[in-house]
mmCIF file with all atom_site columns, C-alpha atoms in Angstrom:
data_model
loop_
_atom_site.group_PDB
_atom_site.id
_atom_site.type_symbol
_atom_site.label_atom_id
_atom_site.label_alt_id
_atom_site.label_comp_id
_atom_site.label_asym_id
_atom_site.label_entity_id
_atom_site.label_seq_id
_atom_site.pdbx_PDB_ins_code
_atom_site.Cartn_x
_atom_site.Cartn_y
_atom_site.Cartn_z
_atom_site.occupancy
_atom_site.B_iso_or_equiv
_atom_site.pdbx_formal_charge
_atom_site.auth_seq_id
_atom_site.auth_comp_id
_atom_site.auth_asym_id
_atom_site.auth_atom_id
_atom_site.pdbx_PDB_model_num
ATOM 1   C CA . MET A 1 1   ? -27.891 17.958  -1.365  1.00 0.00 ? 96  MET A CA 1
ATOM 2   C CA . THR A 1 2   ? -29.798 15.724  -3.726  1.00 0.00 ? 97  THR A CA 1
ATOM 3   C CA . ASP A 1 3   ? -33.199 14.331  -2.825  1.00 0.00 ? 98  ASP A CA 1
ATOM 4   C CA . TRP A 1 4   ? -32.893 10.651  -3.715  1.00 0.00 ? 99  TRP A CA 1
ATOM 5   C CA . SER A 1 5   ? -36.686 10.248  -3.732  1.00 0.00 ? 100 SER A CA 1
ATOM 6   C CA . GLU A 1 6   ? -36.661 12.009  -7.112  1.00 0.00 ? 101 GLU A CA 1
ATOM 7   C CA . LYS A 1 7   ? -35.276 10.053  -10.035 1.00 0.00 ? 102 LYS A CA 1
ATOM 8   C CA . MET A 1 8   ? -32.125 11.583  -11.378 1.00 0.00 ? 103 MET A CA 1
ATOM 9   C CA . LEU A 1 9   ? -30.204 10.931  -14.581 1.00 0.00 ? 104 LEU A CA 1
ATOM 10  C CA . CYS A 1 10  ? -26.564 9.887   -14.599 1.00 0.00 ? 105 CYS A CA 1
ATOM 11  C CA . GLU A 1 11  ? -24.335 12.952  -14.782 1.00 0.00 ? 106 GLU A CA 1
ATOM 12  C CA . ARG A 1 12  ? -21.889 11.198  -17.091 1.00 0.00 ? 107 ARG A CA 1
ATOM 13  C CA . CYS A 1 13  ? -24.036 9.562   -19.787 1.00 0.00 ? 108 CYS A CA 1
ATOM 14  C CA . GLY A 1 14  ? -27.294 11.431  -19.167 1.00 0.00 ? 109 GLY A CA 1
ATOM 15  C CA . LYS A 1 15  ? -29.293 8.361   -20.224 1.00 0.00 ? 110 LYS A CA 1
ATOM 16  C CA . ASN A 1 16  ? -29.822 6.049   -17.250 1.00 0.00 ? 111 ASN A CA 1
ATOM 17  C CA . GLU A 1 17  ? -31.069 6.594   -13.721 1.00 0.00 ? 112 GLU A CA 1
ATOM 18  C CA . ALA A 1 18  ? -28.302 7.557   -11.277 1.00 0.00 ? 113 ALA A CA 1
ATOM 19  C CA . ILE A 1 19  ? -28.007 4.964   -8.517  1.00 0.00 ? 114 ILE A CA 1
ATOM 20  C CA . THR A 1 20  ? -24.778 5.931   -6.768  1.00 0.00 ? 115 THR A CA 1
ATOM 21  C CA . ARG A 1 21  ? -22.789 8.964   -5.719  1.00 0.00 ? 116 ARG A CA 1
ATOM 22  C CA . VAL A 1 22  ? -19.036 9.092   -6.329  1.00 0.00 ? 117 VAL A CA 1
ATOM 23  C CA . GLN A 1 23  ? -16.828 11.640  -4.615  1.00 0.00 ? 118 GLN A CA 1
ATOM 24  C CA . HIS A 1 24  ? -13.560 12.890  -6.096  1.00 0.00 ? 119 HIS A CA 1
ATOM 25  C CA . LEU A 1 25  ? -11.047 14.725  -3.914  1.00 0.00 ? 120 LEU A CA 1
ATOM 26  C CA . HIS A 1 26  ? -8.910  16.900  -6.169  1.00 0.00 ? 121 HIS A CA 1
ATOM 27  C CA . SER A 1 27  ? -5.306  17.870  -5.475  1.00 0.00 ? 122 SER A CA 1
ATOM 28  C CA . ASP A 1 28  ? -6.383  21.431  -4.670  1.00 0.00 ? 123 ASP A CA 1
ATOM 29  C CA . GLY A 1 29  ? -8.565  20.118  -1.818  1.00 0.00 ? 124 GLY A CA 1
ATOM 30  C CA . THR A 1 30  ? -11.934 20.569  -3.527  1.00 0.00 ? 125 THR A CA 1
ATOM 31  C CA . LEU A 1 31  ? -14.494 17.783  -3.324  1.00 0.00 ? 126 LEU A CA 1
ATOM 32  C CA . GLU A 1 32  ? -16.602 16.945  -6.360  1.00 0.00 ? 127 GLU A CA 1
ATOM 33  C CA . GLU A 1 33  ? -19.724 14.769  -6.174  1.00 0.00 ? 128 GLU A CA 1
ATOM 34  C CA . VAL A 1 34  ? -20.942 12.953  -9.267  1.00 0.00 ? 129 VAL A CA 1
ATOM 35  C CA . TYR A 1 35  ? -24.133 10.884  -9.505  1.00 0.00 ? 130 TYR A CA 1
ATOM 36  C CA . LEU A 1 36  ? -23.765 7.881   -11.799 1.00 0.00 ? 131 LEU A CA 1
ATOM 37  C CA . CYS A 1 37  ? -25.760 5.017   -13.246 1.00 0.00 ? 132 CYS A CA 1
ATOM 38  C CA . GLU A 1 38  ? -24.615 1.432   -12.686 1.00 0.00 ? 133 GLU A CA 1
ATOM 39  C CA . SER A 1 39  ? -22.775 1.235   -16.008 1.00 0.00 ? 134 SER A CA 1
ATOM 40  C CA . CYS A 1 40  ? -20.854 4.480   -15.523 1.00 0.00 ? 135 CYS A CA 1
ATOM 41  C CA . ALA A 1 41  ? -20.109 3.583   -11.882 1.00 0.00 ? 136 ALA A CA 1
ATOM 42  C CA . ASN A 1 42  ? -18.610 0.273   -13.014 1.00 0.00 ? 137 ASN A CA 1
ATOM 43  C CA . GLN A 1 43  ? -16.497 2.090   -15.601 1.00 0.00 ? 138 GLN A CA 1
ATOM 44  C CA . GLU A 1 44  ? -15.365 4.531   -12.886 1.00 0.00 ? 139 GLU A CA 1
ATOM 45  C CA . GLU A 1 45  ? -14.244 1.587   -10.723 1.00 0.00 ? 140 GLU A CA 1
ATOM 46  C CA . GLU A 1 46  ? -12.385 -0.012  -13.631 1.00 0.00 ? 141 GLU A CA 1
ATOM 47  C CA . ASN A 1 47  ? -10.618 3.293   -14.295 1.00 0.00 ? 142 ASN A CA 1
ATOM 48  C CA . LYS A 1 48  ? -9.508  3.493   -10.640 1.00 0.00 ? 143 LYS A CA 1
ATOM 49  C CA . ILE A 1 49  ? -8.140  -0.043  -10.731 1.00 0.00 ? 144 ILE A CA 1
ATOM 50  C CA . GLN A 1 50  ? -6.320  0.652   -13.994 1.00 0.00 ? 145 GLN A CA 1
ATOM 51  C CA . ALA A 1 51  ? -4.848  3.886   -12.602 1.00 0.00 ? 146 ALA A CA 1
ATOM 52  C CA . PHE A 1 52  ? -3.625  2.062   -9.498  1.00 0.00 ? 147 PHE A CA 1
ATOM 53  C CA . ASN A 1 53  ? -2.057  -0.711  -11.575 1.00 0.00 ? 148 ASN A CA 1
ATOM 54  C CA . GLU A 1 54  ? -0.338  1.840   -13.805 1.00 0.00 ? 149 GLU A CA 1
ATOM 55  C CA . LEU A 1 55  ? 1.025   3.735   -10.804 1.00 0.00 ? 150 LEU A CA 1
ATOM 56  C CA . ALA A 1 56  ? 2.235   0.629   -9.005  1.00 0.00 ? 151 ALA A CA 1
ATOM 57  C CA . LEU A 1 57  ? 3.786   -0.857  -12.099 1.00 0.00 ? 152 LEU A CA 1
ATOM 58  C CA . SER A 1 58  ? 5.312   2.343   -13.444 1.00 0.00 ? 153 SER A CA 1
ATOM 59  C CA . PHE A 1 59  ? 8.239   1.627   -11.128 1.00 0.00 ? 154 PHE A CA 1
ATOM 60  C CA . LEU A 1 60  ? 9.076   -1.350  -13.272 1.00 0.00 ? 155 LEU A CA 1
ATOM 61  C CA . SER A 1 61  ? 8.856   0.524   -16.560 1.00 0.00 ? 156 SER A CA 1
ATOM 62  C CA . MET A 1 62  ? 11.465  3.025   -15.336 1.00 0.00 ? 157 MET A CA 1
ATOM 63  C CA . LEU A 1 63  ? 14.041  0.339   -14.956 1.00 0.00 ? 158 LEU A CA 1
ATOM 64  C CA . ASP A 1 64  ? 15.868  -1.803  -17.430 1.00 0.00 ? 159 ASP A CA 1
ATOM 65  C CA . GLY A 1 65  ? 14.946  -5.453  -17.025 1.00 0.00 ? 160 GLY A CA 1
ATOM 66  C CA . ASN A 1 66  ? 18.546  -6.422  -16.250 1.00 0.00 ? 161 ASN A CA 1
ATOM 67  C CA . LYS A 1 67  ? 18.626  -4.047  -13.287 1.00 0.00 ? 162 LYS A CA 1
ATOM 68  C CA . VAL A 1 68  ? 15.369  -5.355  -11.858 1.00 0.00 ? 163 VAL A CA 1
ATOM 69  C CA . VAL A 1 69  ? 16.147  -9.056  -12.141 1.00 0.00 ? 164 VAL A CA 1
ATOM 70  C CA . LYS A 1 70  ? 19.734  -10.000 -11.482 1.00 0.00 ? 165 LYS A CA 1
ATOM 71  C CA . ASN A 1 71  ? 19.197  -13.716 -11.981 1.00 0.00 ? 166 ASN A CA 1
ATOM 72  C CA . SER A 1 72  ? 20.362  -15.720 -14.941 1.00 0.00 ? 167 SER A CA 1
ATOM 73  C CA . THR A 1 73  ? 18.103  -15.954 -17.990 1.00 0.00 ? 168 THR A CA 1
ATOM 74  C CA . SER A 1 74  ? 16.921  -19.450 -17.048 1.00 0.00 ? 169 SER A CA 1
ATOM 75  C CA . GLU A 1 75  ? 16.067  -18.350 -13.503 1.00 0.00 ? 170 GLU A CA 1
ATOM 76  C CA . LYS A 1 76  ? 14.315  -15.250 -14.832 1.00 0.00 ? 171 LYS A CA 1
ATOM 77  C CA . LYS A 1 77  ? 11.990  -17.385 -16.951 1.00 0.00 ? 172 LYS A CA 1
ATOM 78  C CA . GLN A 1 78  ? 10.918  -19.259 -13.826 1.00 0.00 ? 173 GLN A CA 1
ATOM 79  C CA . LEU A 1 79  ? 9.350   -16.114 -12.344 1.00 0.00 ? 174 LEU A CA 1
ATOM 80  C CA . VAL A 1 80  ? 5.698   -16.909 -12.979 1.00 0.00 ? 175 VAL A CA 1
ATOM 81  C CA . CYS A 1 81  ? 2.567   -16.161 -10.958 1.00 0.00 ? 176 CYS A CA 1
ATOM 82  C CA . ASP A 1 82  ? 1.230   -19.478 -9.692  1.00 0.00 ? 177 ASP A CA 1
ATOM 83  C CA . ASN A 1 83  ? -2.337  -18.176 -9.788  1.00 0.00 ? 178 ASN A CA 1
ATOM 84  C CA . CYS A 1 84  ? -2.707  -16.743 -13.307 1.00 0.00 ? 179 CYS A CA 1
ATOM 85  C CA . GLY A 1 85  ? 0.481   -17.930 -15.057 1.00 0.00 ? 180 GLY A CA 1
ATOM 86  C CA . LEU A 1 86  ? 1.735   -14.445 -15.970 1.00 0.00 ? 181 LEU A CA 1
ATOM 87  C CA . ASP A 1 87  ? 5.531   -14.334 -16.309 1.00 0.00 ? 182 ASP A CA 1
ATOM 88  C CA . PHE A 1 88  ? 7.619   -11.473 -14.952 1.00 0.00 ? 183 PHE A CA 1
ATOM 89  C CA . ASP A 1 89  ? 8.847   -10.282 -18.355 1.00 0.00 ? 184 ASP A CA 1
ATOM 90  C CA . THR A 1 90  ? 5.263   -9.785  -19.531 1.00 0.00 ? 185 THR A CA 1
ATOM 91  C CA . PHE A 1 91  ? 4.391   -8.111  -16.230 1.00 0.00 ? 186 PHE A CA 1
ATOM 92  C CA . ARG A 1 92  ? 7.286   -5.665  -16.650 1.00 0.00 ? 187 ARG A CA 1
ATOM 93  C CA . LYS A 1 93  ? 6.677   -4.969  -20.352 1.00 0.00 ? 188 LYS A CA 1
ATOM 94  C CA . THR A 1 94  ? 2.927   -4.384  -20.093 1.00 0.00 ? 189 THR A CA 1
ATOM 95  C CA . ASN A 1 95  ? 2.892   -2.759  -16.646 1.00 0.00 ? 190 ASN A CA 1
ATOM 96  C CA . ARG A 1 96  ? -0.158  -4.887  -15.900 1.00 0.00 ? 191 ARG A CA 1
ATOM 97  C CA . ALA A 1 97  ? -0.697  -7.571  -13.322 1.00 0.00 ? 192 ALA A CA 1
ATOM 98  C CA . GLY A 1 98  ? -2.710  -10.594 -14.335 1.00 0.00 ? 193 GLY A CA 1
ATOM 99  C CA . CYS A 1 99  ? -4.243  -10.928 -10.879 1.00 0.00 ? 194 CYS A CA 1
ATOM 100 C CA . PRO A 1 100 ? -3.702  -9.674  -7.307  1.00 0.00 ? 195 PRO A CA 1
ATOM 101 C CA . HIS A 1 101 ? -1.384  -12.644 -6.631  1.00 0.00 ? 196 HIS A CA 1
ATOM 102 C CA . CYS A 1 102 ? 1.125   -11.300 -9.172  1.00 0.00 ? 197 CYS A CA 1
ATOM 103 C CA . TYR A 1 103 ? 2.223   -8.726  -6.593  1.00 0.00 ? 198 TYR A CA 1
ATOM 104 C CA . ASP A 1 104 ? 3.163   -11.574 -4.239  1.00 0.00 ? 199 ASP A CA 1
ATOM 105 C CA . ALA A 1 105 ? 4.826   -13.599 -6.987  1.00 0.00 ? 200 ALA A CA 1
ATOM 106 C CA . PHE A 1 106 ? 6.986   -10.664 -8.109  1.00 0.00 ? 201 PHE A CA 1
ATOM 107 C CA . TYR A 1 107 ? 7.379   -9.076  -4.658  1.00 0.00 ? 202 TYR A CA 1
ATOM 108 C CA . GLU A 1 108 ? 11.186  -9.053  -4.604  1.00 0.00 ? 203 GLU A CA 1
ATOM 109 C CA . GLN A 1 109 ? 11.439  -7.480  -8.062  1.00 0.00 ? 204 GLN A CA 1
ATOM 110 C CA . ILE A 1 110 ? 8.811   -4.833  -7.246  1.00 0.00 ? 205 ILE A CA 1
ATOM 111 C CA . LEU A 1 111 ? 10.510  -4.092  -3.926  1.00 0.00 ? 206 LEU A CA 1
ATOM 112 C CA . GLN A 1 112 ? 13.890  -3.708  -5.619  1.00 0.00 ? 207 GLN A CA 1
ATOM 113 C CA . ALA A 1 113 ? 12.362  -1.366  -8.225  1.00 0.00 ? 208 ALA A CA 1
ATOM 114 C CA . ALA A 1 114 ? 10.628  0.679   -5.521  1.00 0.00 ? 209 ALA A CA 1
ATOM 115 C CA . LYS A 1 115 ? 13.873  1.015   -3.579  1.00 0.00 ? 210 LYS A CA 1
ATOM 116 C CA . GLN A 1 116 ? 15.700  2.228   -6.683  1.00 0.00 ? 211 GLN A CA 1
ATOM 117 C CA . VAL A 1 117 ? 12.990  4.724   -7.628  1.00 0.00 ? 212 VAL A CA 1
ATOM 118 C CA . GLN A 1 118 ? 12.411  5.937   -4.044  1.00 0.00 ? 213 GLN A CA 1
ATOM 119 C CA . GLY A 1 119 ? 16.038  6.393   -3.058  1.00 0.00 ? 214 GLY A CA 1
ATOM 120 C CA . GLY A 1 120 ? 16.241  3.209   -1.010  1.00 0.00 ? 215 GLY A CA 1
ATOM 121 C CA . ASN A 1 121 ? 13.012  3.761   0.966   1.00 0.00 ? 216 ASN A CA 1
ATOM 122 C CA . THR A 1 122 ? 10.388  1.062   1.139   1.00 0.00 ? 217 THR A CA 1
ATOM 123 C CA . LYS A 1 123 ? 8.359   2.686   3.918   1.00 0.00 ? 218 LYS A CA 1
ATOM 124 C CA . HIS A 1 124 ? 6.157   5.723   3.423   1.00 0.00 ? 219 HIS A CA 1
ATOM 125 C CA . VAL A 1 125 ? 8.191   8.849   4.190   1.00 0.00 ? 220 VAL A CA 1
ATOM 126 C CA . GLY A 1 126 ? 5.692   11.486  3.080   1.00 0.00 ? 221 GLY A CA 1
ATOM 127 C CA . LYS A 1 127 ? 3.200   13.442  5.135   1.00 0.00 ? 222 LYS A CA 1
ATOM 128 C CA . VAL A 1 128 ? 0.967   11.677  7.651   1.00 0.00 ? 223 VAL A CA 1
ATOM 129 C CA . PRO A 1 129 ? -1.725  13.102  9.939   1.00 0.00 ? 224 PRO A CA 1
ATOM 130 C CA . ASP A 1 130 ? -0.296  14.529  13.185  1.00 0.00 ? 225 ASP A CA 1
ATOM 131 C CA . ALA A 1 131 ? -2.507  12.281  15.309  1.00 0.00 ? 226 ALA A CA 1
ATOM 132 C CA . PHE A 1 132 ? -1.004  9.243   13.631  1.00 0.00 ? 227 PHE A CA 1
ATOM 133 C CA . VAL A 1 133 ? 2.641   10.305  13.952  1.00 0.00 ? 228 VAL A CA 1
ATOM 134 C CA . ALA A 1 134 ? 2.905   9.927   17.742  1.00 0.00 ? 229 ALA A CA 1
ATOM 135 C CA . GLU A 1 135 ? 1.196   6.537   17.742  1.00 0.00 ? 230 GLU A CA 1
ATOM 136 C CA . SER A 1 136 ? 3.356   5.292   14.879  1.00 0.00 ? 231 SER A CA 1
ATOM 137 C CA . GLU A 1 137 ? 6.562   6.431   16.585  1.00 0.00 ? 232 GLU A CA 1
ATOM 138 C CA . ARG A 1 138 ? 5.473   4.771   19.839  1.00 0.00 ? 233 ARG A CA 1
ATOM 139 C CA . GLU A 1 139 ? 4.769   1.477   18.055  1.00 0.00 ? 234 GLU A CA 1
ATOM 140 C CA . GLU A 1 140 ? 8.155   1.593   16.301  1.00 0.00 ? 235 GLU A CA 1
ATOM 141 C CA . ARG A 1 141 ? 9.871   2.283   19.652  1.00 0.00 ? 236 ARG A CA 1
ATOM 142 C CA . ILE A 1 142 ? 8.076   -0.665  21.272  1.00 0.00 ? 237 ILE A CA 1
ATOM 143 C CA . LEU A 1 143 ? 9.138   -2.973  18.432  1.00 0.00 ? 238 LEU A CA 1
ATOM 144 C CA . ALA A 1 144 ? 12.759  -1.828  18.770  1.00 0.00 ? 239 ALA A CA 1
ATOM 145 C CA . LEU A 1 145 ? 12.637  -2.375  22.543  1.00 0.00 ? 240 LEU A CA 1
ATOM 146 C CA . ARG A 1 146 ? 11.266  -5.896  22.089  1.00 0.00 ? 241 ARG A CA 1
ATOM 147 C CA . GLU A 1 147 ? 14.150  -6.708  19.761  1.00 0.00 ? 242 GLU A CA 1
ATOM 148 C CA . GLN A 1 148 ? 16.578  -5.347  22.354  1.00 0.00 ? 243 GLN A CA 1
ATOM 149 C CA . ILE A 1 149 ? 14.949  -7.493  25.061  1.00 0.00 ? 244 ILE A CA 1
ATOM 150 C CA . GLN A 1 150 ? 15.487  -10.569 22.914  1.00 0.00 ? 245 GLN A CA 1
ATOM 151 C CA . LYS A 1 151 ? 19.179  -9.710  22.550  1.00 0.00 ? 246 LYS A CA 1
ATOM 152 C CA . MET A 1 152 ? 19.538  -9.067  26.296  1.00 0.00 ? 247 MET A CA 1
ATOM 153 C CA . VAL A 1 153 ? 17.945  -12.442 27.122  1.00 0.00 ? 248 VAL A CA 1
ATOM 154 C CA . GLU A 1 154 ? 20.296  -14.190 24.684  1.00 0.00 ? 249 GLU A CA 1
ATOM 155 C CA . MET A 1 155 ? 23.209  -12.432 26.421  1.00 0.00 ? 250 MET A CA 1
ATOM 156 C CA . GLU A 1 156 ? 21.678  -13.390 29.805  1.00 0.00 ? 251 GLU A CA 1
ATOM 157 C CA . ASN A 1 157 ? 21.534  -9.716  30.820  1.00 0.00 ? 252 ASN A CA 1
ATOM 158 C CA . PHE A 1 158 ? 18.208  -10.083 32.628  1.00 0.00 ? 253 PHE A CA 1
ATOM 159 C CA . GLU A 1 159 ? 18.420  -6.787  34.532  1.00 0.00 ? 254 GLU A CA 1
ATOM 160 C CA . GLU A 1 160 ? 18.585  -4.813  31.284  1.00 0.00 ? 255 GLU A CA 1
ATOM 161 C CA . ALA A 1 161 ? 15.825  -6.974  29.795  1.00 0.00 ? 256 ALA A CA 1
ATOM 162 C CA . ALA A 1 162 ? 13.621  -6.163  32.818  1.00 0.00 ? 257 ALA A CA 1
ATOM 163 C CA . ARG A 1 163 ? 14.335  -2.438  32.454  1.00 0.00 ? 258 ARG A CA 1
ATOM 164 C CA . LEU A 1 164 ? 13.406  -2.592  28.763  1.00 0.00 ? 259 LEU A CA 1
ATOM 165 C CA . ARG A 1 165 ? 10.241  -4.541  29.636  1.00 0.00 ? 260 ARG A CA 1
ATOM 166 C CA . ASP A 1 166 ? 9.254   -1.796  32.098  1.00 0.00 ? 261 ASP A CA 1
ATOM 167 C CA . GLU A 1 167 ? 9.865   0.856   29.447  1.00 0.00 ? 262 GLU A CA 1
ATOM 168 C CA . ILE A 1 168 ? 7.569   -1.027  27.053  1.00 0.00 ? 263 ILE A CA 1
ATOM 169 C CA . ARG A 1 169 ? 4.873   -1.219  29.730  1.00 0.00 ? 264 ARG A CA 1
ATOM 170 C CA . SER A 1 170 ? 5.207   2.500   30.295  1.00 0.00 ? 265 SER A CA 1
ATOM 171 C CA . LEU A 1 171 ? 4.847   3.231   26.578  1.00 0.00 ? 266 LEU A CA 1
ATOM 172 C CA . GLU A 1 172 ? 1.874   0.874   26.277  1.00 0.00 ? 267 GLU A CA 1
ATOM 173 C CA . GLY A 1 173 ? 0.273   2.550   29.310  1.00 0.00 ? 268 GLY A CA 1
ATOM 174 C CA . LYS A 1 174 ? 0.600   5.972   27.671  1.00 0.00 ? 269 LYS A CA 1
ATOM 175 C CA . ALA A 1 175 ? -1.128  4.639   24.573  1.00 0.00 ? 270 ALA A CA 1
ATOM 176 C CA . GLY A 1 176 ? -4.062  3.423   26.690  1.00 0.00 ? 271 GLY A CA 1
ATOM 177 C CA . GLU A 1 177 ? -4.374  6.773   28.511  1.00 0.00 ? 272 GLU A CA 1
ATOM 178 C CA . GLU A 1 178 ? -4.643  8.735   25.251  1.00 0.00 ? 273 GLU A CA 1
ATOM 179 C CA . GLU A 1 179 ? -7.484  6.597   23.844  1.00 0.00 ? 274 GLU A CA 1
#
């Protein structure tokens, strides 16, 4: 544990006073703490943002442009971020977004690329904490039941809708008991 009352030099550049602590969790589960000056901390943040952009946009670089965008050439040219003016072709070629709004502007193309790279999945299918699994499954079940209620009401099958409503209340009650 570091005593912050003592002045400490940045562990990266060794020149300036360390003002912040950055923690890195490595893939083997080890935690590394690094004390950085303002300049090195800013560089660390920029590196994280760049790494995220490269990861998110690497989906696009794996695909041929014609597979990602199935519109005509004239329609393809119209894909432009309203906020920064970046066009989709540049986005795909450079693997860099011009601003956070680019992800909204090119959402359909990114989603299509993600589906192709991830075998059709657009939801996370990897590991999640056990405590989260039950709650997530319950929420998904409640959403499905609400959709079924809507269908039953449209079909005027009110008895089934009431049964589904009671099942939702039961599931919501279980969620409240566990908290």
